[in-house]
Amino acid sequence: MVWKLYPPQKGAGDFKVPWLVFLIIYIVVIGISLLIRASTWPDKKHVDAVFIFDSVVFPILIVTSVISVLCMFVSAEYHLEESKKLIADWQKFSLKSYASQHLKIAAWSLVSPVNDLALKMLKLEGEFPLAPKTPVKIATGIDEFEATRIQQVLSQLLTPMAETLKKYPDFDITYWVRAGDESTEDDINSIIAKFDFKASGNRKMIGLNECPNYSLINTMISDSNQAYRYRHLLIICDITSDTEYEFMETASAFYFCSDYTEQDNKRPVYLFQPMTDSSDINKSTSVYLEIEDSTDSIPKTLWHTGLSRLEKYPLLKALDDGRAAQNRLELELSLGKRSEGYAWLALAAASDAVMYAQGAQLLAASDRNQAGLIKISPELPNEPSEPVMKDHFIPMFSGIYATFFTLSTLFVGLGLFGEFPSLLLSILIAVAVLVIIMGGGYILTVLTNDRAWDEMRNLK
């Protein structure tokens, strides 16, 4: 999806018929016609119906035919502006519809060396320990002969989610563990068995060799759109077996459950379609902010990690311009050297922020030269309404009137000033006029539509 919007188009506005101009034209033409017909009318002949038809009715038909043909070209210009507006409105509608696609996070969990990490980073409770006192290793209290360190961290991670996972036990699992090996899947299965999450069928497990970026969410949303019921557990375990390291160990888990219903006053968090593969994060962010429904849906806080200078400062500029996410939290400043797992730590911490009534949250992360922008919110946006074109005459429909008045003028003129043609010739004349004027109206409509698209594509 290309995150781009055409400039707003005003449309043609309300069309005002120049009745006064038409009235003056009719009066002038009828006046001239009366003078000409009166000067050529026999002196001793009384004024009759022929005089009225010659000097009044026929001129009215001629003027009306000319005006109706001209209206075809006027309606083409009107149709052009309305078509451009509809193109811009449909692009915005399509982008809003795409952006509103989402996953429902029924439960999530975060394990880190710092308790209540989100509350402390948001400065709602406590103080975040500053370097060099910032802990970087997740504490585990059980002897590794009883359970591996990965099992201990996973147990801590899934405990807060256990109730929800038990209520909706039929889920697949995608996982990434930094310190993992061939036994990692067995470790996860043992923890699943410990919590007694019994699935009705075979559970699909996908192990990732690299920590995923936010493009994984694109894939999951696409999969959920094709599934009757989507349940998926994502585990990101960023722990290391090294003795010396500069980043903070973290573990995050997210349960995406499309059929989850609110329980025990625990509301879900909605994770919306990420903006990835953007070559210009500044313009993409501006577009993202522009398609928001209301100020309530504008993110309050930005959590970002791994952004280069060329990504971070244009993003911050776009947010400043849009007056969004005035609270900015760079994870490396608090947690230490960047790690791949920070992007998912940010998602878990931001989900906590939503739970603590801090409104919608924005996340930005860059990995392998790919920046991703993602939004979460406690509410779903309003369904965008499909744009419609304002009712108006397109050139093809204007051609119907032009054809009728032209034929009327032609046959009345032949009846008044010449010999009325035979039936066959009349049909041929009618068909010829129909093809010329109606065909012209159709071609004019097609050319106007093409012109509208060309002009919109050329807009920067």
Short mmCIF file of C-alpha atoms in Angstrom, two decimals:
data_model
loop_
_atom_site.label_atom_id
_atom_site.label_comp_id
_atom_site.label_asym_id
_atom_site.label_seq_id
_atom_site.Cartn_x
_atom_site.Cartn_y
_atom_site.Cartn_z
CA MET A 1 0.00 0.00 0.00
CA VAL A 2 1.31 3.42 -1.00
CA TRP A 3 0.71 5.91 1.81
CA LYS A 4 -0.07 8.88 -0.39
CA LEU A 5 -3.05 11.16 -0.79
CA TYR A 6 -4.00 13.40 -3.66
CA PRO A 7 -4.42 17.07 -2.75
CA PRO A 8 -8.02 17.79 -1.66
CA GLN A 9 -10.31 18.73 -4.54
CA LYS A 10 -13.16 21.19 -4.11
CA GLY A 11 -15.31 19.83 -6.90
CA ALA A 12 -17.36 21.96 -9.24
CA GLY A 13 -19.61 23.39 -6.55
CA ASP A 14 -23.26 24.20 -7.11
CA PHE A 15 -24.06 24.83 -10.74
CA LYS A 16 -26.08 28.02 -11.25
CA VAL A 17 -28.13 28.14 -14.43
CA PRO A 18 -27.81 31.60 -16.06
CA TRP A 19 -31.53 32.04 -16.48
CA LEU A 20 -31.27 35.78 -17.07
CA VAL A 21 -28.74 35.27 -19.87
CA PHE A 22 -30.95 32.63 -21.48
CA LEU A 23 -34.00 34.90 -21.23
CA ILE A 24 -32.17 37.78 -22.90
CA ILE A 25 -30.94 35.49 -25.70
CA TYR A 26 -34.45 34.17 -26.32
CA ILE A 27 -35.94 37.70 -26.32
CA VAL A 28 -33.30 39.02 -28.72
CA VAL A 29 -33.60 36.08 -31.13
CA ILE A 30 -37.41 36.11 -31.09
CA GLY A 31 -37.43 39.91 -31.57
CA ILE A 32 -35.11 39.69 -34.58
CA SER A 33 -37.15 36.79 -35.99
CA LEU A 34 -40.40 38.73 -35.60
CA LEU A 35 -38.95 41.73 -37.41
CA ILE A 36 -37.64 39.58 -40.27
CA ARG A 37 -40.87 37.58 -40.61
CA ALA A 38 -43.04 40.69 -40.38
CA SER A 39 -41.09 42.39 -43.15
CA THR A 40 -41.57 39.38 -45.44
CA TRP A 41 -45.18 38.62 -44.51
CA PRO A 42 -47.75 39.39 -47.26
CA ASP A 43 -49.52 42.73 -46.66
CA LYS A 44 -53.08 41.52 -46.96
CA LYS A 45 -52.56 38.20 -45.16
CA HIS A 46 -53.74 37.89 -41.58
CA VAL A 47 -51.36 36.72 -38.85
CA ASP A 48 -51.98 33.00 -38.30
CA ALA A 49 -50.36 29.92 -36.76
CA VAL A 50 -47.75 29.74 -39.50
CA PHE A 51 -46.54 33.21 -38.58
CA ILE A 52 -46.22 32.14 -34.90
CA PHE A 53 -44.36 28.94 -35.83
CA ASP A 54 -42.03 30.76 -38.22
CA SER A 55 -41.18 33.72 -35.99
CA VAL A 56 -41.49 32.28 -32.43
CA VAL A 57 -41.59 28.47 -32.15
CA PHE A 58 -38.90 27.65 -34.68
CA PRO A 59 -36.38 30.25 -33.33
CA ILE A 60 -37.00 28.94 -29.80
CA LEU A 61 -36.20 25.41 -30.98
CA ILE A 62 -33.02 26.59 -32.72
CA VAL A 63 -31.77 28.46 -29.64
CA THR A 64 -32.68 25.54 -27.36
CA SER A 65 -30.84 23.08 -29.62
CA VAL A 66 -27.71 25.25 -29.66
CA ILE A 67 -27.85 25.70 -25.87
CA SER A 68 -28.35 21.96 -25.28
CA VAL A 69 -25.33 21.14 -27.45
CA LEU A 70 -23.23 23.74 -25.63
CA CYS A 71 -24.42 22.23 -22.33
CA MET A 72 -22.67 19.01 -23.30
CA PHE A 73 -19.34 20.82 -23.17
CA VAL A 74 -20.27 22.78 -20.03
CA SER A 75 -21.29 19.55 -18.30
CA ALA A 76 -17.94 18.04 -19.37
CA GLU A 77 -16.08 20.70 -17.38
CA TYR A 78 -18.41 20.22 -14.42
CA HIS A 79 -17.98 16.45 -14.67
CA LEU A 80 -14.19 16.90 -14.80
CA GLU A 81 -14.06 18.71 -11.45
CA GLU A 82 -16.48 16.31 -9.79
CA SER A 83 -14.52 13.32 -11.13
CA LYS A 84 -11.27 14.70 -9.73
CA LYS A 85 -12.93 15.16 -6.34
CA LEU A 86 -14.30 11.63 -6.43
CA ILE A 87 -10.86 10.21 -7.30
CA ALA A 88 -9.28 12.03 -4.35
CA ASP A 89 -12.11 10.98 -2.02
CA TRP A 90 -11.90 7.34 -3.09
CA GLN A 91 -8.17 7.24 -2.56
CA LYS A 92 -8.63 8.59 0.96
CA PHE A 93 -11.47 6.13 1.59
CA SER A 94 -9.36 3.20 0.36
CA LEU A 95 -6.44 4.24 2.54
CA LYS A 96 -8.67 4.69 5.60
CA SER A 97 -10.23 1.28 4.99
CA TYR A 98 -6.79 -0.30 4.69
CA ALA A 99 -5.47 1.51 7.76
CA SER A 100 -8.45 0.41 9.84
CA GLN A 101 -7.64 -3.28 9.36
CA HIS A 102 -6.50 -4.58 12.70
CA LEU A 103 -5.68 -7.36 15.08
CA LYS A 104 -7.35 -7.64 18.45
CA ILE A 105 -4.80 -8.11 21.26
CA ALA A 106 -6.76 -10.06 23.84
CA ALA A 107 -3.81 -10.43 26.21
CA TRP A 108 -0.19 -9.41 26.36
CA SER A 109 2.72 -9.64 28.74
CA LEU A 110 6.11 -8.08 29.26
CA VAL A 111 9.05 -9.36 31.27
CA SER A 112 12.07 -7.15 31.86
CA PRO A 113 14.63 -6.47 34.60
CA VAL A 114 12.57 -3.38 35.54
CA ASN A 115 9.18 -3.99 37.09
CA ASP A 116 6.24 -1.89 35.82
CA LEU A 117 8.43 -0.63 32.99
CA ALA A 118 5.65 1.22 31.17
CA LEU A 119 4.48 3.08 34.28
CA LYS A 120 8.00 4.23 35.03
CA MET A 121 8.84 5.27 31.48
CA LEU A 122 5.59 7.24 31.32
CA LYS A 123 6.44 8.74 34.73
CA LEU A 124 3.11 7.66 36.14
CA GLU A 125 4.62 5.72 39.05
CA GLY A 126 8.13 5.38 40.40
CA GLU A 127 11.37 6.35 38.73
CA PHE A 128 13.22 4.54 36.00
CA PRO A 129 16.72 3.49 37.15
CA LEU A 130 19.36 5.39 35.20
CA ALA A 131 22.66 4.02 33.92
CA PRO A 132 24.88 2.59 35.26
CA LYS A 133 22.27 1.34 37.76
CA THR A 134 19.90 0.17 35.04
CA PRO A 135 19.57 -3.63 35.33
CA VAL A 136 19.94 -5.50 32.06
CA LYS A 137 19.41 -9.15 33.02
CA ILE A 138 16.05 -10.78 33.69
CA ALA A 139 16.06 -12.35 37.11
CA THR A 140 15.21 -16.05 37.37
CA GLY A 141 15.00 -17.70 40.75
CA ILE A 142 14.80 -21.42 39.94
CA ASP A 143 17.83 -23.63 39.57
CA GLU A 144 18.43 -24.36 35.88
CA PHE A 145 18.64 -28.06 36.71
CA GLU A 146 14.88 -27.91 37.42
CA ALA A 147 13.97 -25.68 34.46
CA THR A 148 16.00 -24.07 31.71
CA ARG A 149 16.34 -20.31 31.77
CA ILE A 150 14.17 -20.06 28.67
CA GLN A 151 11.46 -22.08 30.43
CA GLN A 152 11.68 -19.81 33.48
CA VAL A 153 11.31 -16.66 31.40
CA LEU A 154 8.46 -18.17 29.39
CA SER A 155 6.70 -19.15 32.59
CA GLN A 156 6.95 -15.58 33.88
CA LEU A 157 5.79 -14.31 30.52
CA LEU A 158 2.68 -16.49 30.12
CA THR A 159 1.46 -16.41 33.72
CA PRO A 160 -0.40 -13.05 33.35
CA MET A 161 -2.00 -14.34 30.14
CA ALA A 162 -2.95 -17.79 31.42
CA GLU A 163 -6.62 -17.07 32.10
CA THR A 164 -7.28 -15.74 28.62
CA LEU A 165 -5.28 -18.49 26.93
CA LYS A 166 -7.23 -21.14 28.84
CA LYS A 167 -10.54 -19.64 27.78
CA TYR A 168 -9.42 -19.53 24.12
CA PRO A 169 -6.99 -22.48 23.94
CA ASP A 170 -7.06 -23.20 20.19
CA PHE A 171 -4.19 -21.05 18.99
CA ASP A 172 -1.07 -21.32 16.87
CA ILE A 173 2.30 -20.02 18.00
CA THR A 174 5.01 -17.97 16.34
CA TYR A 175 8.16 -17.48 18.38
CA TRP A 176 11.64 -16.03 18.29
CA VAL A 177 14.18 -16.71 21.02
CA ARG A 178 17.61 -15.12 20.77
CA ALA A 179 19.32 -17.78 22.84
CA GLY A 180 17.20 -20.55 21.38
CA ASP A 181 18.27 -23.79 19.75
CA GLU A 182 16.70 -27.03 18.62
CA SER A 183 15.23 -27.58 22.09
CA THR A 184 13.38 -24.26 22.18
CA GLU A 185 10.15 -25.69 20.77
CA ASP A 186 10.26 -28.41 23.43
CA ASP A 187 10.71 -25.71 26.09
CA ILE A 188 7.64 -23.87 24.81
CA ASN A 189 5.59 -27.07 24.65
CA SER A 190 6.54 -27.94 28.22
CA ILE A 191 5.35 -24.54 29.45
CA ILE A 192 2.13 -24.87 27.43
CA ALA A 193 1.60 -28.26 29.04
CA LYS A 194 2.34 -26.81 32.48
CA PHE A 195 -0.47 -24.27 32.08
CA ASP A 196 -2.74 -26.94 30.60
CA PHE A 197 -3.70 -25.00 27.44
CA LYS A 198 -5.49 -27.87 25.71
CA ALA A 199 -6.17 -27.34 22.04
CA SER A 200 -8.93 -29.25 20.26
CA GLY A 201 -6.60 -29.94 17.30
CA ASN A 202 -2.97 -29.88 16.33
CA ARG A 203 -1.19 -26.68 17.29
CA LYS A 204 0.94 -25.08 14.57
CA MET A 205 4.28 -23.73 15.78
CA ILE A 206 6.49 -21.45 13.70
CA GLY A 207 10.04 -20.73 14.86
CA LEU A 208 11.80 -17.68 13.41
CA ASN A 209 15.55 -17.49 12.90
CA GLU A 210 15.57 -13.69 13.08
CA CYS A 211 13.64 -11.29 15.22
CA PRO A 212 10.71 -10.14 13.08
CA ASN A 213 9.98 -6.51 12.35
CA TYR A 214 6.56 -4.90 12.10
CA SER A 215 5.98 -6.33 8.63
CA LEU A 216 5.02 -9.53 10.46
CA ILE A 217 1.88 -7.68 11.58
CA ASN A 218 1.00 -7.03 7.92
CA THR A 219 1.19 -10.76 7.30
CA MET A 220 -0.88 -11.60 10.36
CA ILE A 221 -3.60 -9.09 9.46
CA SER A 222 -3.72 -10.52 5.94
CA ASP A 223 -4.05 -14.04 7.38
CA SER A 224 -6.76 -12.94 9.81
CA ASN A 225 -8.79 -11.42 6.97
CA GLN A 226 -8.92 -14.85 5.34
CA ALA A 227 -9.76 -16.79 8.50
CA TYR A 228 -13.16 -17.32 10.08
CA ARG A 229 -11.53 -17.15 13.50
CA TYR A 230 -7.98 -15.99 14.08
CA ARG A 231 -6.08 -16.96 17.22
CA HIS A 232 -2.33 -16.60 17.35
CA LEU A 233 0.23 -16.33 20.14
CA LEU A 234 3.39 -14.37 19.33
CA ILE A 235 6.39 -14.81 21.64
CA ILE A 236 9.50 -12.64 21.43
CA CYS A 237 12.17 -13.72 23.90
CA ASP A 238 15.21 -11.46 23.68
CA ILE A 239 17.52 -13.10 26.19
CA THR A 240 21.14 -14.04 25.76
CA SER A 241 23.55 -16.61 27.11
CA ASP A 242 26.47 -14.20 26.85
CA THR A 243 28.06 -13.08 30.09
CA GLU A 244 28.66 -9.51 28.91
CA TYR A 245 26.19 -7.46 26.89
CA GLU A 246 25.03 -3.85 26.76
CA PHE A 247 21.33 -4.18 25.90
CA MET A 248 18.49 -4.98 28.29
CA GLU A 249 17.00 -8.46 28.15
CA THR A 250 13.27 -8.45 27.49
CA ALA A 251 10.50 -10.89 26.68
CA SER A 252 7.13 -10.02 25.18
CA ALA A 253 4.08 -12.03 24.28
CA PHE A 254 0.87 -11.11 22.48
CA TYR A 255 -2.29 -13.13 22.03
CA PHE A 256 -4.22 -12.08 18.94
CA CYS A 257 -7.77 -13.39 19.22
CA SER A 258 -10.44 -12.18 16.81
CA ASP A 259 -13.37 -13.64 18.78
CA TYR A 260 -12.24 -12.35 22.19
CA THR A 261 -14.93 -10.62 24.20
CA GLU A 262 -14.31 -8.26 27.08
CA GLN A 263 -14.15 -10.06 30.41
CA ASP A 264 -13.50 -8.96 33.96
CA ASN A 265 -13.30 -5.35 32.75
CA LYS A 266 -10.22 -6.25 30.73
CA ARG A 267 -10.64 -4.60 27.37
CA PRO A 268 -8.68 -5.61 24.29
CA VAL A 269 -6.19 -3.38 22.53
CA TYR A 270 -6.52 -2.88 18.79
CA LEU A 271 -3.36 -3.12 16.71
CA PHE A 272 -3.78 -1.40 13.34
CA GLN A 273 -2.20 -1.92 9.95
CA PRO A 274 1.48 -0.88 10.11
CA MET A 275 3.04 1.57 7.71
CA THR A 276 6.04 -0.27 6.31
CA ASP A 277 8.03 -0.10 3.09
CA SER A 278 7.75 3.68 3.06
CA SER A 279 10.45 5.55 1.20
CA ASP A 280 9.45 8.84 2.82
CA ILE A 281 8.45 8.43 6.46
CA ASN A 282 7.74 12.16 6.79
CA LYS A 283 5.10 12.21 4.06
CA SER A 284 3.71 8.82 5.12
CA THR A 285 3.26 10.00 8.69
CA SER A 286 1.55 13.18 7.52
CA VAL A 287 -0.85 11.08 5.46
CA TYR A 288 -1.47 8.78 8.42
CA LEU A 289 -2.39 11.72 10.64
CA GLU A 290 -4.59 13.23 7.94
CA ILE A 291 -6.81 10.14 7.69
CA GLU A 292 -7.58 10.09 11.41
CA ASP A 293 -11.27 10.46 12.24
CA SER A 294 -10.96 12.73 15.26
CA THR A 295 -8.50 14.25 17.68
CA ASP A 296 -9.35 11.46 20.18
CA SER A 297 -7.75 8.89 17.88
CA ILE A 298 -4.52 10.85 17.48
CA PRO A 299 -1.71 9.05 19.37
CA LYS A 300 -0.59 10.62 22.62
CA THR A 301 2.85 8.98 22.94
CA LEU A 302 5.52 7.84 20.50
CA TRP A 303 7.67 4.85 21.45
CA HIS A 304 10.59 4.51 19.06
CA THR A 305 13.71 2.43 18.70
CA GLY A 306 16.42 1.84 16.13
CA LEU A 307 15.57 4.86 13.96
CA SER A 308 18.39 6.43 12.03
CA ARG A 309 18.73 10.21 11.93
CA LEU A 310 17.21 10.26 8.46
CA GLU A 311 14.18 8.41 9.84
CA LYS A 312 13.81 9.90 13.30
CA TYR A 313 13.92 13.63 12.64
CA PRO A 314 11.55 13.66 9.64
CA LEU A 315 9.16 11.55 11.74
CA LEU A 316 9.34 13.96 14.67
CA LYS A 317 8.84 16.90 12.29
CA ALA A 318 5.72 15.29 10.83
CA LEU A 319 4.36 14.64 14.33
CA ASP A 320 5.08 18.23 15.35
CA ASP A 321 3.25 19.50 12.28
CA GLY A 322 0.30 17.25 13.08
CA ARG A 323 0.42 18.06 16.79
CA ALA A 324 0.49 14.35 17.60
CA ALA A 325 2.41 12.15 20.05
CA GLN A 326 3.90 15.07 21.95
CA ASN A 327 5.35 12.62 24.48
CA ARG A 328 8.31 10.87 22.81
CA LEU A 329 10.14 7.93 24.39
CA GLU A 330 13.34 6.63 22.82
CA LEU A 331 13.96 3.20 24.29
CA GLU A 332 17.73 3.23 23.87
CA LEU A 333 18.02 6.24 26.18
CA SER A 334 16.44 4.24 29.00
CA LEU A 335 17.28 0.62 28.25
CA GLY A 336 20.77 0.80 26.83
CA LYS A 337 22.19 -0.28 23.49
CA ARG A 338 19.58 -1.15 20.88
CA SER A 339 18.35 -4.71 20.57
CA GLU A 340 16.00 -6.29 18.03
CA GLY A 341 13.50 -7.17 20.75
CA TYR A 342 12.96 -3.52 21.70
CA ALA A 343 10.40 -3.07 18.91
CA TRP A 344 8.17 -5.68 20.56
CA LEU A 345 8.99 -4.44 24.05
CA ALA A 346 7.67 -1.08 22.85
CA LEU A 347 4.43 -2.73 21.68
CA ALA A 348 3.92 -4.45 25.03
CA ALA A 349 4.74 -1.29 27.02
CA ALA A 350 2.49 0.81 24.78
CA SER A 351 -0.32 -1.72 25.30
CA ASP A 352 0.13 -1.22 29.04
CA ALA A 353 -0.12 2.53 28.44
CA VAL A 354 -3.44 2.02 26.65
CA MET A 355 -4.63 -0.11 29.56
CA TYR A 356 -3.67 2.72 31.93
CA ALA A 357 -5.98 5.09 30.00
CA GLN A 358 -3.18 6.95 28.23
CA GLY A 359 -5.03 6.91 24.92
CA ALA A 360 -3.83 5.77 21.53
CA GLN A 361 -0.12 5.06 21.16
CA LEU A 362 2.28 5.22 18.22
CA LEU A 363 5.30 2.97 17.73
CA ALA A 364 8.19 3.39 15.33
CA ALA A 365 11.03 0.95 14.82
CA SER A 366 13.64 0.36 12.16
CA ASP A 367 15.32 -2.91 11.42
CA ARG A 368 17.45 -3.96 8.45
CA ASN A 369 16.92 -0.53 6.86
CA GLN A 370 13.15 -0.89 7.02
CA ALA A 371 11.25 1.58 9.17
CA GLY A 372 7.83 0.64 10.47
CA LEU A 373 5.15 2.77 12.04
CA ILE A 374 2.29 1.22 13.96
CA LYS A 375 -0.64 2.44 16.02
CA ILE A 376 -2.58 0.85 18.85
CA SER A 377 -5.78 2.13 20.37
CA PRO A 378 -8.43 1.18 22.93
CA GLU A 379 -11.17 1.87 20.37
CA LEU A 380 -12.00 0.95 16.83
CA PRO A 381 -12.39 3.85 14.39
CA ASN A 382 -15.69 4.65 12.73
CA GLU A 383 -16.32 2.76 9.52
CA PRO A 384 -15.48 5.11 6.65
CA SER A 385 -18.40 5.82 4.36
CA GLU A 386 -17.99 5.31 0.65
CA PRO A 387 -17.67 8.59 -1.26
CA VAL A 388 -20.32 9.36 -3.84
CA MET A 389 -20.32 11.80 -6.72
CA LYS A 390 -22.72 14.71 -6.55
CA ASP A 391 -25.69 14.30 -8.86
CA HIS A 392 -25.08 16.08 -12.13
CA PHE A 393 -25.51 15.67 -15.86
CA ILE A 394 -22.60 13.98 -17.52
CA PRO A 395 -21.98 14.85 -21.21
CA MET A 396 -23.56 11.58 -22.35
CA PHE A 397 -26.85 12.41 -20.57
CA SER A 398 -26.74 16.01 -21.78
CA GLY A 399 -26.49 14.55 -25.27
CA ILE A 400 -29.96 13.02 -24.85
CA TYR A 401 -31.52 16.46 -24.55
CA ALA A 402 -29.34 17.82 -27.31
CA THR A 403 -30.44 14.98 -29.60
CA PHE A 404 -34.14 15.52 -28.83
CA PHE A 405 -34.09 19.28 -29.48
CA THR A 406 -31.89 18.95 -32.56
CA LEU A 407 -34.22 16.39 -34.12
CA SER A 408 -37.24 18.51 -33.20
CA THR A 409 -35.66 21.58 -34.77
CA LEU A 410 -34.66 19.67 -37.89
CA PHE A 411 -38.06 18.11 -38.55
CA VAL A 412 -40.03 21.25 -37.70
CA GLY A 413 -37.79 23.23 -40.05
CA LEU A 414 -38.29 20.68 -42.85
CA GLY A 415 -42.02 20.80 -42.28
CA LEU A 416 -42.16 24.60 -42.36
CA PHE A 417 -39.70 25.47 -45.08
CA GLY A 418 -39.37 22.39 -47.19
CA GLU A 419 -40.84 19.05 -48.06
CA PHE A 420 -41.16 16.61 -45.18
CA PRO A 421 -38.95 13.57 -45.95
CA SER A 422 -40.19 10.03 -46.38
CA LEU A 423 -40.39 7.67 -43.43
CA LEU A 424 -37.20 5.82 -44.38
CA LEU A 425 -35.27 9.05 -44.86
CA SER A 426 -36.63 10.40 -41.57
CA ILE A 427 -35.39 7.31 -39.78
CA LEU A 428 -31.96 7.62 -41.40
CA ILE A 429 -31.76 11.31 -40.39
CA ALA A 430 -32.78 10.47 -36.82
CA VAL A 431 -30.20 7.67 -36.58
CA ALA A 432 -27.48 9.94 -38.00
CA VAL A 433 -28.25 12.71 -35.50
CA LEU A 434 -28.46 10.16 -32.69
CA VAL A 435 -25.08 8.66 -33.55
CA ILE A 436 -23.36 12.02 -33.99
CA ILE A 437 -24.68 13.77 -30.89
CA MET A 438 -25.14 10.79 -28.51
CA GLY A 439 -21.87 9.27 -29.69
CA GLY A 440 -20.18 12.60 -29.23
CA GLY A 441 -21.59 12.83 -25.71
CA TYR A 442 -20.29 9.34 -24.88
CA ILE A 443 -16.83 10.07 -26.30
CA LEU A 444 -16.74 13.38 -24.44
CA THR A 445 -17.60 11.59 -21.19
CA VAL A 446 -14.82 9.02 -21.69
CA LEU A 447 -12.27 11.69 -22.60
CA THR A 448 -13.29 13.75 -19.55
CA ASN A 449 -12.81 10.74 -17.25
CA ASP A 450 -9.37 10.07 -18.76
CA ARG A 451 -8.45 13.72 -18.40
CA ALA A 452 -9.47 13.68 -14.73
CA TRP A 453 -7.19 10.70 -14.02
CA ASP A 454 -4.31 12.27 -15.97
CA GLU A 455 -4.59 15.56 -14.09
CA MET A 456 -4.73 13.78 -10.70
CA ARG A 457 -1.71 11.61 -11.51
CA ASN A 458 0.27 14.71 -12.44
CA LEU A 459 -0.45 16.34 -9.09
CA LYS A 460 2.46 16.21 -6.66
#
